[in-house]
mmCIF file of C-alpha atoms in Angstrom:
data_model
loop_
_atom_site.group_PDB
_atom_site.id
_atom_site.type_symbol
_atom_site.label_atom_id
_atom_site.label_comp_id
_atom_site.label_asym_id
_atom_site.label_seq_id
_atom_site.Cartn_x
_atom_site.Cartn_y
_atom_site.Cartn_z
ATOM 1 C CA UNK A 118 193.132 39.417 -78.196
ATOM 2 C CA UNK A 119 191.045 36.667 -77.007
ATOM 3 C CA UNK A 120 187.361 36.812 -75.427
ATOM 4 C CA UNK A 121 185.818 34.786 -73.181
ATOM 5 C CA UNK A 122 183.217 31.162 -74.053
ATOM 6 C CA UNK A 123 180.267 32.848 -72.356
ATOM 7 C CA UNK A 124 179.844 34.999 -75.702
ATOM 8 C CA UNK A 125 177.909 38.643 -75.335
ATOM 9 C CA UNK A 126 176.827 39.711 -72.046
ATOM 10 C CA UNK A 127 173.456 38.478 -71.990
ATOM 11 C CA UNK A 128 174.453 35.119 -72.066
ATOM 12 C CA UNK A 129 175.872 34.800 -68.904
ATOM 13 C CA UNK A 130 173.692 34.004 -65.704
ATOM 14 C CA UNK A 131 172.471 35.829 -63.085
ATOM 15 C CA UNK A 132 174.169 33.795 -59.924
ATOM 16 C CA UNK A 133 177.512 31.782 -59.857
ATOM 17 C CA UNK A 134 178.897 29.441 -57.390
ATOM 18 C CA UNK A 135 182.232 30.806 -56.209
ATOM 19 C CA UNK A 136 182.967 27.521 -54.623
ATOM 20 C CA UNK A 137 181.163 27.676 -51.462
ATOM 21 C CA UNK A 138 177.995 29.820 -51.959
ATOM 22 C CA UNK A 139 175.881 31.011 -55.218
ATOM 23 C CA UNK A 140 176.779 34.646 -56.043
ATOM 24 C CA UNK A 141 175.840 37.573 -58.140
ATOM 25 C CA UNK A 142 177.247 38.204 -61.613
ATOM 26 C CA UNK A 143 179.996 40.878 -61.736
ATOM 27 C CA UNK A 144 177.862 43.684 -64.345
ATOM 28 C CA UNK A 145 179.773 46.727 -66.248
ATOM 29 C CA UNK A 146 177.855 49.391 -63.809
ATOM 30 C CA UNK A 147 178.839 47.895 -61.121
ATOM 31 C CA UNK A 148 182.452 48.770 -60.982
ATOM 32 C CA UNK A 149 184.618 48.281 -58.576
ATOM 33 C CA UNK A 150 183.788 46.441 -55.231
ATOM 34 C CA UNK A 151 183.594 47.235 -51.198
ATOM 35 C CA UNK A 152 187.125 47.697 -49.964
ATOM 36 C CA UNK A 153 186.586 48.446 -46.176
ATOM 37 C CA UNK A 154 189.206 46.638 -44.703
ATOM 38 C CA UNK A 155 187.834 45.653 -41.798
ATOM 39 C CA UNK A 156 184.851 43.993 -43.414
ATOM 40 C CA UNK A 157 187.590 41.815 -45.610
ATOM 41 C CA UNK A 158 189.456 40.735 -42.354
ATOM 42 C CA UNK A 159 186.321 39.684 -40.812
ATOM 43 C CA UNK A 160 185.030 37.408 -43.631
ATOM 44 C CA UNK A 161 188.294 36.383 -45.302
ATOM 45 C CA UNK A 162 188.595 32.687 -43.671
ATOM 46 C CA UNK A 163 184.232 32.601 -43.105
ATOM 47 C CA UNK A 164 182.145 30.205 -45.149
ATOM 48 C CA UNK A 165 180.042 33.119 -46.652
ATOM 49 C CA UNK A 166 183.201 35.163 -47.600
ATOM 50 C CA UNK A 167 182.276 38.521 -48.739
ATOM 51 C CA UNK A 168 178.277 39.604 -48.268
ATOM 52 C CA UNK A 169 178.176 42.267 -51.186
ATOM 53 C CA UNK A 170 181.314 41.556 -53.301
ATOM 54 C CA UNK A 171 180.150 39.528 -56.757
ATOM 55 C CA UNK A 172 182.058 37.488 -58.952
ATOM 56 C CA UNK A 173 183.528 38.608 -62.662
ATOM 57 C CA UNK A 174 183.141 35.854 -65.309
ATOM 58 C CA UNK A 175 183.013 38.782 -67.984
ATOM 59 C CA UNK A 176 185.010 39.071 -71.342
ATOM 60 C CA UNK A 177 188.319 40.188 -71.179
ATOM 61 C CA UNK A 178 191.206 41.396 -73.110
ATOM 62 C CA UNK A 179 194.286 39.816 -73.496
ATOM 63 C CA UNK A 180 197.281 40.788 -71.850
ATOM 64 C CA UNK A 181 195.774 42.538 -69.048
ATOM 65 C CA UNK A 182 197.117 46.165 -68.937
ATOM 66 C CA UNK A 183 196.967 47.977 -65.956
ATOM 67 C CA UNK A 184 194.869 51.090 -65.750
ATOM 68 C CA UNK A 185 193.555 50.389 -69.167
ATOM 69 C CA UNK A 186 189.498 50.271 -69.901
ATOM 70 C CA UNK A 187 189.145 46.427 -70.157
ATOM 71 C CA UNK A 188 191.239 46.457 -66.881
ATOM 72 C CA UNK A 189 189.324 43.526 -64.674
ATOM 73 C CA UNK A 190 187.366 45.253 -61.463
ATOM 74 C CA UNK A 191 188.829 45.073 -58.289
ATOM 75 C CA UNK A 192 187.439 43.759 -54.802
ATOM 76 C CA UNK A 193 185.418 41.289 -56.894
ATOM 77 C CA UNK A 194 185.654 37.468 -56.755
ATOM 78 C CA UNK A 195 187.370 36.183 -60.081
ATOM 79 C CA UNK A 196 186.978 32.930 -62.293
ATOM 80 C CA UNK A 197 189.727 30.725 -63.089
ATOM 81 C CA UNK A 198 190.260 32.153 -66.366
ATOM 82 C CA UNK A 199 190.459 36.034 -65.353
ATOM 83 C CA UNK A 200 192.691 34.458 -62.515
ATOM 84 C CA UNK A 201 194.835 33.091 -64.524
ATOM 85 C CA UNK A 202 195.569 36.176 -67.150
ATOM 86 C CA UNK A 203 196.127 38.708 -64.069
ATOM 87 C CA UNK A 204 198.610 36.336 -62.832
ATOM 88 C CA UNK A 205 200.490 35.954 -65.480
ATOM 89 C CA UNK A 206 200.754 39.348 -66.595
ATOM 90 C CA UNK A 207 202.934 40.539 -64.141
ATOM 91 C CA UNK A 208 201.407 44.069 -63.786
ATOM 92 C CA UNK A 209 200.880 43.555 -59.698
ATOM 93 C CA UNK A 210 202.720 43.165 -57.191
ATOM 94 C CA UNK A 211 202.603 40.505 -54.726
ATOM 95 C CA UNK A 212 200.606 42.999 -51.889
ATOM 96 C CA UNK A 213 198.545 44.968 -54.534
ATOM 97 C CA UNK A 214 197.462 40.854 -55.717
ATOM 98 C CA UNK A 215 196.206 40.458 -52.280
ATOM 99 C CA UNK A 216 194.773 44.287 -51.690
ATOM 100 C CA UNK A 217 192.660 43.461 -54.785
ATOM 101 C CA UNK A 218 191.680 40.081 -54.880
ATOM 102 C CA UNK A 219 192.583 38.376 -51.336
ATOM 103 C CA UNK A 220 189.847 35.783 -52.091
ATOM 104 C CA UNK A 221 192.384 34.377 -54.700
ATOM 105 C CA UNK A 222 195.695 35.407 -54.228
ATOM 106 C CA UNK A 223 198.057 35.166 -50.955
ATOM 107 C CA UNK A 224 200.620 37.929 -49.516
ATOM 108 C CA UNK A 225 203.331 36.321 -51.550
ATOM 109 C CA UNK A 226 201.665 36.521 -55.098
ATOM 110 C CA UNK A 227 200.919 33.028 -54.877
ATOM 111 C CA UNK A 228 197.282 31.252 -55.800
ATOM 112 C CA UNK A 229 195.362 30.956 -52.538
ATOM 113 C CA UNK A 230 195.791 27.831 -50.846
ATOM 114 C CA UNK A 231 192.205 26.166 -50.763
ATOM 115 C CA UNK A 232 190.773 28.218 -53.744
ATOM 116 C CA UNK A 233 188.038 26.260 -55.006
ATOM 117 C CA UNK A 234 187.746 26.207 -58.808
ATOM 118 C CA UNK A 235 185.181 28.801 -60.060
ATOM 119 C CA UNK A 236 183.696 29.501 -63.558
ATOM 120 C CA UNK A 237 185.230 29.098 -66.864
ATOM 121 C CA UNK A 238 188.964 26.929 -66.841
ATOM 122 C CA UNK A 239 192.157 28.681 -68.788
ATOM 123 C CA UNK A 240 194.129 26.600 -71.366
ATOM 124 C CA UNK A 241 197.479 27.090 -72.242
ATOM 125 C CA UNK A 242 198.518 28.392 -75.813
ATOM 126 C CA UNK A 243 200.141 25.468 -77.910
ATOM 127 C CA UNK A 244 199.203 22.859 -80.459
ATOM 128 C CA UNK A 245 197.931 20.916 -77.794
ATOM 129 C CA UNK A 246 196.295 22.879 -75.197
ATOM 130 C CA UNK A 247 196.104 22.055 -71.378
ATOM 131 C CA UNK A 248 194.854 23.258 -68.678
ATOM 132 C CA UNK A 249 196.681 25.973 -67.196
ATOM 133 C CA UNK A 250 198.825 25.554 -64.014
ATOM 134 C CA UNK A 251 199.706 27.889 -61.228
ATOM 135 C CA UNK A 252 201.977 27.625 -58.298
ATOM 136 C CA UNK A 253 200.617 27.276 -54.856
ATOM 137 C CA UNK A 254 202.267 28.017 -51.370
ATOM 138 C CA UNK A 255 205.109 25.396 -50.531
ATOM 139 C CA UNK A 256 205.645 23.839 -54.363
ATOM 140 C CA UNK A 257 202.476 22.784 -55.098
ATOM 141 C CA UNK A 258 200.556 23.600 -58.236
ATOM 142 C CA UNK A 259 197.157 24.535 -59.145
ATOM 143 C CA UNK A 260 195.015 23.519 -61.958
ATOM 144 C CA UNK A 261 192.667 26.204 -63.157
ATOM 145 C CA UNK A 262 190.547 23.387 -64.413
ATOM 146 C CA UNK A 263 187.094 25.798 -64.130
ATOM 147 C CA UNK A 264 183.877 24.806 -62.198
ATOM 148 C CA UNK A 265 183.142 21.135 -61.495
ATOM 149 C CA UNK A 266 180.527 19.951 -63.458
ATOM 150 C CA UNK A 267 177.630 19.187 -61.043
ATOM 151 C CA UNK A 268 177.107 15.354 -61.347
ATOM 152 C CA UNK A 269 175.585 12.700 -59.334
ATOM 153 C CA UNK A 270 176.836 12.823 -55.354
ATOM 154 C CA UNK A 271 179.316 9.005 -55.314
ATOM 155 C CA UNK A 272 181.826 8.478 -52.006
ATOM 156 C CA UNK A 273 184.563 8.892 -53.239
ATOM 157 C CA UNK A 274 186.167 5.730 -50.800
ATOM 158 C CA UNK A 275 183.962 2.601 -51.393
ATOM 159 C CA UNK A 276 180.777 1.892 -48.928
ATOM 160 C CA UNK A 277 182.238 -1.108 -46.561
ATOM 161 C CA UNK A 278 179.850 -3.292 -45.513
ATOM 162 C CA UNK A 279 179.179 -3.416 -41.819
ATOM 163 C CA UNK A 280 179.849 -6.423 -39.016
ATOM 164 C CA UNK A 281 176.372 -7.041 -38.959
ATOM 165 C CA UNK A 282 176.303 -6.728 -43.081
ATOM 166 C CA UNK A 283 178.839 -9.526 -42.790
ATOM 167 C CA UNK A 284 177.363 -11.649 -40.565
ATOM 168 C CA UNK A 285 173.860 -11.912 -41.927
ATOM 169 C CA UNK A 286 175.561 -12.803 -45.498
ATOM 170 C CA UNK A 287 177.491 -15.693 -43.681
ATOM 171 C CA UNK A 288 174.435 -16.966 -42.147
ATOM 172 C CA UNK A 289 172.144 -16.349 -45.151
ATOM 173 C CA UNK A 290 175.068 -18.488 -47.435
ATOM 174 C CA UNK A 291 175.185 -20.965 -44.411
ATOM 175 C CA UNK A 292 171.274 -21.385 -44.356
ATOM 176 C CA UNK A 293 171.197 -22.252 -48.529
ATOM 177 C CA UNK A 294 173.917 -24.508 -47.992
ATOM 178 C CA UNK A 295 171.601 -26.416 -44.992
ATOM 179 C CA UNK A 296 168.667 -26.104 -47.251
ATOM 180 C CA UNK A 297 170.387 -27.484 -50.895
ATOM 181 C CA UNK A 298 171.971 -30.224 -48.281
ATOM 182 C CA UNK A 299 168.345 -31.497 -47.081
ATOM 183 C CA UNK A 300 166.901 -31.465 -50.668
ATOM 184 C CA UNK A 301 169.181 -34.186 -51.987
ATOM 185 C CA UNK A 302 168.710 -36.316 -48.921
ATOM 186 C CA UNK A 303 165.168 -36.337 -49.652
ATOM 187 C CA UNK A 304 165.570 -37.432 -53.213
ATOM 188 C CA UNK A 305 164.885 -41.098 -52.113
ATOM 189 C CA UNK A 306 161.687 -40.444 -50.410
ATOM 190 C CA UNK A 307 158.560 -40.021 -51.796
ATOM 191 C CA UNK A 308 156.931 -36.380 -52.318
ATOM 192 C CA UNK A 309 154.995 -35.437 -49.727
ATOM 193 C CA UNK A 310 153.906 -31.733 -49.224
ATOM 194 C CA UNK A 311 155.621 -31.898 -45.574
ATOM 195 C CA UNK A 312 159.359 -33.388 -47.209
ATOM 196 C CA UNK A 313 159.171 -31.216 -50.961
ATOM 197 C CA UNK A 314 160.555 -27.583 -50.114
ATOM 198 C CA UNK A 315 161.401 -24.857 -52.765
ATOM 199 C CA UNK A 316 164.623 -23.947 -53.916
ATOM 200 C CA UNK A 317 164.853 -21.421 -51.234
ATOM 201 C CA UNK A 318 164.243 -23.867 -48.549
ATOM 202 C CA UNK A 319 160.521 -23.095 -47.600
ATOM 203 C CA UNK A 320 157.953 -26.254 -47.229
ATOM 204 C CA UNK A 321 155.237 -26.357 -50.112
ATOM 205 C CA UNK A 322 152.913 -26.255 -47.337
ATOM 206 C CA UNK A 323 154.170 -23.113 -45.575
ATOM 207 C CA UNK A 324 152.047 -20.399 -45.526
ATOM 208 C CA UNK A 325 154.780 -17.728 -45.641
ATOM 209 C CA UNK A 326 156.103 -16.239 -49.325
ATOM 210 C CA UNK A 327 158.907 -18.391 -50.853
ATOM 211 C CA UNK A 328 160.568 -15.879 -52.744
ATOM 212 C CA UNK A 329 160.256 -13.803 -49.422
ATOM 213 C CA UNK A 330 163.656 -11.095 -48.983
ATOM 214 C CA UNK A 331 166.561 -12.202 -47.101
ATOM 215 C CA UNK A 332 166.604 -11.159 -43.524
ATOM 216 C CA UNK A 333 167.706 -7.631 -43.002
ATOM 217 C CA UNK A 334 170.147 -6.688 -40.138
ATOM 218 C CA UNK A 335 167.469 -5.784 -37.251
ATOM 219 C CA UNK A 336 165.263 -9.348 -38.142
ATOM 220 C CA UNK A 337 168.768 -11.133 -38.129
ATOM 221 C CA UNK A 338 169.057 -9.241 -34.284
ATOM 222 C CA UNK A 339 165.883 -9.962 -33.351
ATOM 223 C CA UNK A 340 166.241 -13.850 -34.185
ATOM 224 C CA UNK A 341 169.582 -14.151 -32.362
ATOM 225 C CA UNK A 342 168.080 -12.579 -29.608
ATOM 226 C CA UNK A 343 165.200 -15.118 -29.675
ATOM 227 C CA UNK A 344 168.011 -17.977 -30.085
ATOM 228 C CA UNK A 345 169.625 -17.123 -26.943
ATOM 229 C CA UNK A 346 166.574 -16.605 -25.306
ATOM 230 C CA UNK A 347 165.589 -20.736 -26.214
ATOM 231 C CA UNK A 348 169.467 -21.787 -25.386
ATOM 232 C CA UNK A 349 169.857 -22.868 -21.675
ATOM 233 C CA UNK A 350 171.275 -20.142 -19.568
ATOM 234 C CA UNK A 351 175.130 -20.021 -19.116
ATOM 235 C CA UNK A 352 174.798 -19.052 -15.628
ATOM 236 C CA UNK A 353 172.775 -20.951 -12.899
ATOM 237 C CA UNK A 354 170.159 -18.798 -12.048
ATOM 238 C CA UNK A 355 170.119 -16.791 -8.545
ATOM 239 C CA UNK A 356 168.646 -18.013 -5.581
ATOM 240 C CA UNK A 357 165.088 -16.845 -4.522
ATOM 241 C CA UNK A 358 164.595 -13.939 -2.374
ATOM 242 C CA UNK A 359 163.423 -14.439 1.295
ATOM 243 C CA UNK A 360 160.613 -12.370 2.402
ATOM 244 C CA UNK A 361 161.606 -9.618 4.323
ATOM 245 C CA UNK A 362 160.655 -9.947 8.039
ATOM 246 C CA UNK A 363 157.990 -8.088 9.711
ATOM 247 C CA UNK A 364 159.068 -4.990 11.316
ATOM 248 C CA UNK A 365 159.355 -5.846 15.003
ATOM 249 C CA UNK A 366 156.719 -3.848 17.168
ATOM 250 C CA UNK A 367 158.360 -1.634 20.421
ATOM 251 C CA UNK A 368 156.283 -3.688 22.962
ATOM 252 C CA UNK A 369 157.943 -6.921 20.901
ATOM 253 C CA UNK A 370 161.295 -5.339 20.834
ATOM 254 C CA UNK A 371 161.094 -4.416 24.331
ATOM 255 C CA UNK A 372 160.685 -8.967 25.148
ATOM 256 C CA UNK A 373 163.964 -9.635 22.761
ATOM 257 C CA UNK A 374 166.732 -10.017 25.033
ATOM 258 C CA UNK A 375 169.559 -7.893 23.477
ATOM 259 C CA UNK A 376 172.670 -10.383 21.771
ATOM 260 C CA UNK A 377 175.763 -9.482 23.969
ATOM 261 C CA UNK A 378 178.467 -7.690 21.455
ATOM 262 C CA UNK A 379 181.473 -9.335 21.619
ATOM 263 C CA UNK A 380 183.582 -6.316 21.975
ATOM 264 C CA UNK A 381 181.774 -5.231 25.322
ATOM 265 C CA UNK A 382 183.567 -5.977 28.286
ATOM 266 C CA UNK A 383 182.709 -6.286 31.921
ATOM 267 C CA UNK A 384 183.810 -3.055 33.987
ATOM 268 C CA UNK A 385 187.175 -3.234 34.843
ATOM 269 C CA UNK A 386 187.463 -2.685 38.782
ATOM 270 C CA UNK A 387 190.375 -0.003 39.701
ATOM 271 C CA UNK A 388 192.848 -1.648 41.093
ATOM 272 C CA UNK A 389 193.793 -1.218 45.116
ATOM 273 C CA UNK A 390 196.257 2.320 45.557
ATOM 274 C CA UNK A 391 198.742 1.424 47.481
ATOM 275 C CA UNK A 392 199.457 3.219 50.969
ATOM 276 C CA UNK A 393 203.061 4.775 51.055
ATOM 277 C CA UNK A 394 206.460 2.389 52.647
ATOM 278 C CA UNK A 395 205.530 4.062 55.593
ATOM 279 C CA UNK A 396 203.062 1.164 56.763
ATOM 280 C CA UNK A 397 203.877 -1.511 58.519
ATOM 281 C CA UNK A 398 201.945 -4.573 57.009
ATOM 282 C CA UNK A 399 204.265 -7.637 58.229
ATOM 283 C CA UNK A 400 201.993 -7.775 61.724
ATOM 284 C CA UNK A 401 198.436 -8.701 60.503
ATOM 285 C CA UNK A 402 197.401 -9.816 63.566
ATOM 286 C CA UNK A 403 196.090 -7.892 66.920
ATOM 287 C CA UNK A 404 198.565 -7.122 69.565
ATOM 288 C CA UNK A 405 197.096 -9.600 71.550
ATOM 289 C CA UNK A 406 198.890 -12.423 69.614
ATOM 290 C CA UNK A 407 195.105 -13.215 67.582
ATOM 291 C CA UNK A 408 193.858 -12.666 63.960
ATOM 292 C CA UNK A 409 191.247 -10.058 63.566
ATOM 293 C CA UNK A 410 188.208 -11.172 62.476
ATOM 294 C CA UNK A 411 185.928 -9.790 59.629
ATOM 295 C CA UNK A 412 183.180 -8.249 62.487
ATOM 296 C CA UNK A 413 186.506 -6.777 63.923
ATOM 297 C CA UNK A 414 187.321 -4.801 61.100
ATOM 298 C CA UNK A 415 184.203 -4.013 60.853
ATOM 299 C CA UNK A 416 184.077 -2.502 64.104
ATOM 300 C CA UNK A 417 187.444 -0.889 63.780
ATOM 301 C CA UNK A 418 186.631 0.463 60.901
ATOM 302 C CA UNK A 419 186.389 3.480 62.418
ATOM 303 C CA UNK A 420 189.588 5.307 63.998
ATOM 304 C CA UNK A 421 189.903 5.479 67.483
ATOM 305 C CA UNK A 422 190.723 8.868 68.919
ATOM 306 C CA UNK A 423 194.326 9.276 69.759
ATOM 307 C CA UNK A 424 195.854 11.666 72.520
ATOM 308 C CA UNK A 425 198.263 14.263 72.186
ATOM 309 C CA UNK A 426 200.795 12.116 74.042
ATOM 310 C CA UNK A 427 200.784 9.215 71.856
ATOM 311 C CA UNK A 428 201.130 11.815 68.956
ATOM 312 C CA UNK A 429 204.009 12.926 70.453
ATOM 313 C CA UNK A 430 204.988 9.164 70.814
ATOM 314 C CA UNK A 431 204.503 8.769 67.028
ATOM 315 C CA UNK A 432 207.572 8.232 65.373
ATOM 316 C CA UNK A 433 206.689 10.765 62.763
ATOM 317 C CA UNK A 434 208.539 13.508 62.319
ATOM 318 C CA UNK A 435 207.055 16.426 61.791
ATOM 319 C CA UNK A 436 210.214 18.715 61.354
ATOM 320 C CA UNK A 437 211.599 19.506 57.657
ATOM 321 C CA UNK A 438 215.572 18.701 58.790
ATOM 322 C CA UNK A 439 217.393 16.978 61.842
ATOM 323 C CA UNK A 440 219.528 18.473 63.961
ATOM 324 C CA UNK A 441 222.441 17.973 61.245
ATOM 325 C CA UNK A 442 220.829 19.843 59.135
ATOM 326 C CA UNK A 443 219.631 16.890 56.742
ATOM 327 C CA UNK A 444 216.527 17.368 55.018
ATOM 328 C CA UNK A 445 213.678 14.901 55.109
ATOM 329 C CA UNK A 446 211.619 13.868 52.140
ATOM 330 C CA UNK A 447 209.327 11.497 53.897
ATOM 331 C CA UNK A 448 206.754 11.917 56.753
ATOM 332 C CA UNK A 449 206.021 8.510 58.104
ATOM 333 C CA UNK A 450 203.139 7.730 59.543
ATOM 334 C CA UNK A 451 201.219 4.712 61.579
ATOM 335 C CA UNK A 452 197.728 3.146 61.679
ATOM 336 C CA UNK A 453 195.747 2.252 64.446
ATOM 337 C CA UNK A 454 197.570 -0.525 66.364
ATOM 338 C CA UNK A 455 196.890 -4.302 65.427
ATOM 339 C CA UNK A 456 195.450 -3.382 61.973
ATOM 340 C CA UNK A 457 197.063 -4.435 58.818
ATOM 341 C CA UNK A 458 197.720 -3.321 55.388
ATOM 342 C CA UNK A 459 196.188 -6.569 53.406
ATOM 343 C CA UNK A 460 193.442 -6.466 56.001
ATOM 344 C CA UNK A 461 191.614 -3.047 54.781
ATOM 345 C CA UNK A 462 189.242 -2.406 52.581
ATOM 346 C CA UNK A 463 188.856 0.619 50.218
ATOM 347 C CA UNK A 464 186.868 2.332 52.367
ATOM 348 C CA UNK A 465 188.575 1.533 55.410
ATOM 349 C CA UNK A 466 191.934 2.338 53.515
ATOM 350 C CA UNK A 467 190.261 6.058 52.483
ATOM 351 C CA UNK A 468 189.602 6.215 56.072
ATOM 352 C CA UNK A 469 192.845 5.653 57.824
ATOM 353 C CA UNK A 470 194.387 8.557 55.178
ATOM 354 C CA UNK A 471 192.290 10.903 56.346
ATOM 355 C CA UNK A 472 193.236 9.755 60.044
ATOM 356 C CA UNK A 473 196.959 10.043 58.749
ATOM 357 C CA UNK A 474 195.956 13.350 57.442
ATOM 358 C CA UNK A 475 194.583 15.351 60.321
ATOM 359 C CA UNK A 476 197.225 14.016 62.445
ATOM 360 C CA UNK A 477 199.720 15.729 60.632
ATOM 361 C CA UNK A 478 197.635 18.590 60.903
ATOM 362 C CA UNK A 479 197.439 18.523 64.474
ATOM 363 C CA UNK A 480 201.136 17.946 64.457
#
């Protein structure tokens, strides 16, 4: 029989960190803990875990036997050392371990992957004790090792200095090296307060501190900034911006002659229709033997009325067949006599349609 390092029960505290959170202290009047299930499912994989469960850090006897009056409570939150004596005395089964205490064990009877270490740590019985091992999901093991002890926050991977760190260090070394350089080429030349600098490279005369800091990253900035600013630029500078022109008034717009777009065109006349192969254009000229003249067509313009007998003369013919029966496609007709095709104009060649027209009719 063993008891636990935290002696009687007065001397253990009032709150615990159960790895995530500070709880309440597990007391004997307390008993056993919430076990609505639905509660557990809700907060089992939830930062705060449990809201009213507490955790058990309390003596102990050892080997833990079920259903026995130092029996550990259930639904509680236990400390690496209780943890470690209910798992190794074999008095649970795999689902009662994780009905009980499912902030510590898994369904397989394995220790909780991602258990944090809580409370007191369990050592193994030997001449040599160690801490006691238990065996996590997948091969692993788990060191009951107890609660951290709370120590001073350190990274655990090393601070690395910055690109701008790095670069004011190179210039800072580079700066010394300019300054120690200048000092022992002034060695030959007598002390003046405008030649003698300190060892950090500042004139006697200088009004500024000469054990002033090095240059933190944002002054380094700020002086490159200023250094490019001084340097000539890289790129030649745009050219200057023409004033905008006065906006035109609509009396003034109305004088500027408008700039002829290249893709207008001139209207396109139609082109002359063509009068069927009926017409007879190989005789320009009158009948008399002489060429018309433009005041002729002018006065011809005009059809002259023709007479049923020279309508009859026409060699049109008016019937759909011949007498053998052959169809006709065509219905020739003439113009006035002595006028020619080339000779007419548009007007004159609407004209003599119309004249071809109603002598059909009449026909």
């Amino acid at each position: 029989m063993s008891t636990a390092s935290f002696g009687s029960q007065s001397d253990v505290p009032a709150m615990i960190s159960d790895g995530k959170r500070m709880r309440a202290v597990w007391r004997h009047k307390d008993g056993h803990g919430d076990s609505t299930q639905h509660v557990i499912d809700r907060v089992r994989t939830t930062l705060h875990g449990h809201p009213t469960w507490r955790i058990y850090v309390n003596d102990f006897v050892e080997p833990i036997v079920r259903g026995s009056e130092h029996e550990p409570p259930r639904y509680v939150y236990l400390d690496d050392k209780v943890c470690h004596a209910i798992w190794t005395s074999k008095q649970y089964n795999n689902e009662e371990l994780r009905t009980y205490w499912p902030f510590d064990f898994d369904h397989q009877g394995n220790i909780k992957t991602g258990r944090p270490n809580r409370g007191r740590p369990a050592w193994t019985d030997g001449d040599v004790p160690e801490i006691a091992k238990g065996r996590l999901r997948g091969k692993k093991t788990y060191e009951f090792s107890g609660e951290p002890d709370v120590t001073e926050y350190a990274p655990v991977r090393p601070k690395m200095k910055t690109r701008m760190e790095l670069e004011v260090e190179a210039e800072w070394a580079a700066r010394k090296a300019q300054n120690a350089g200048s000092v022992s080429c002034t060695e030959g030349t007598p002390a003046t307060a405008d030649n003698v600098t300190t060892p950090g490279g500042t004139p006697i005369n200088d009004t500024h501190d000469p054990d002033r800091s090095p240059p933190t990253p944002r002054t380094a900035r700020l002086e490159k900034v200023s250094n490019l600013r001084s340097s000539p630029p890289k790129y030649p500078p745009p050219p200057p911006m023409t004033k905008p022109k006065p906006k035109q008034s609509i009396k003034d717009a109305a004088k500027v002659k408008p700039i002829p777009s290249p893709y207008s065109s001139t209207p396109v006349t139609p082109p002359k229709r063509k009068v069927g192969p009926f017409i007879d254009n190989s005789n320009p000229s009158d009948s008399s033997g002489q060429k018309r003249t433009k005041l002729d067509e002018r006065s011809s313009s005009v059809p002259a009325p023709v007479s049923p007998t020279q309508i009859a003369a026409s060699p049109a013919r008016i019937a759909y067949g011949n007498q053998g029966g052959e169809r006709s496609s065509s219905l020739p007709a003439e113009l006035p006599p002595g006028v020619g095709r080339d000779e007419l104009s548009e007007e004159e060649d609407f004209l003599a349609r119309e004249y071809t027209q109603d002598t059909l009719k009449l026909c």
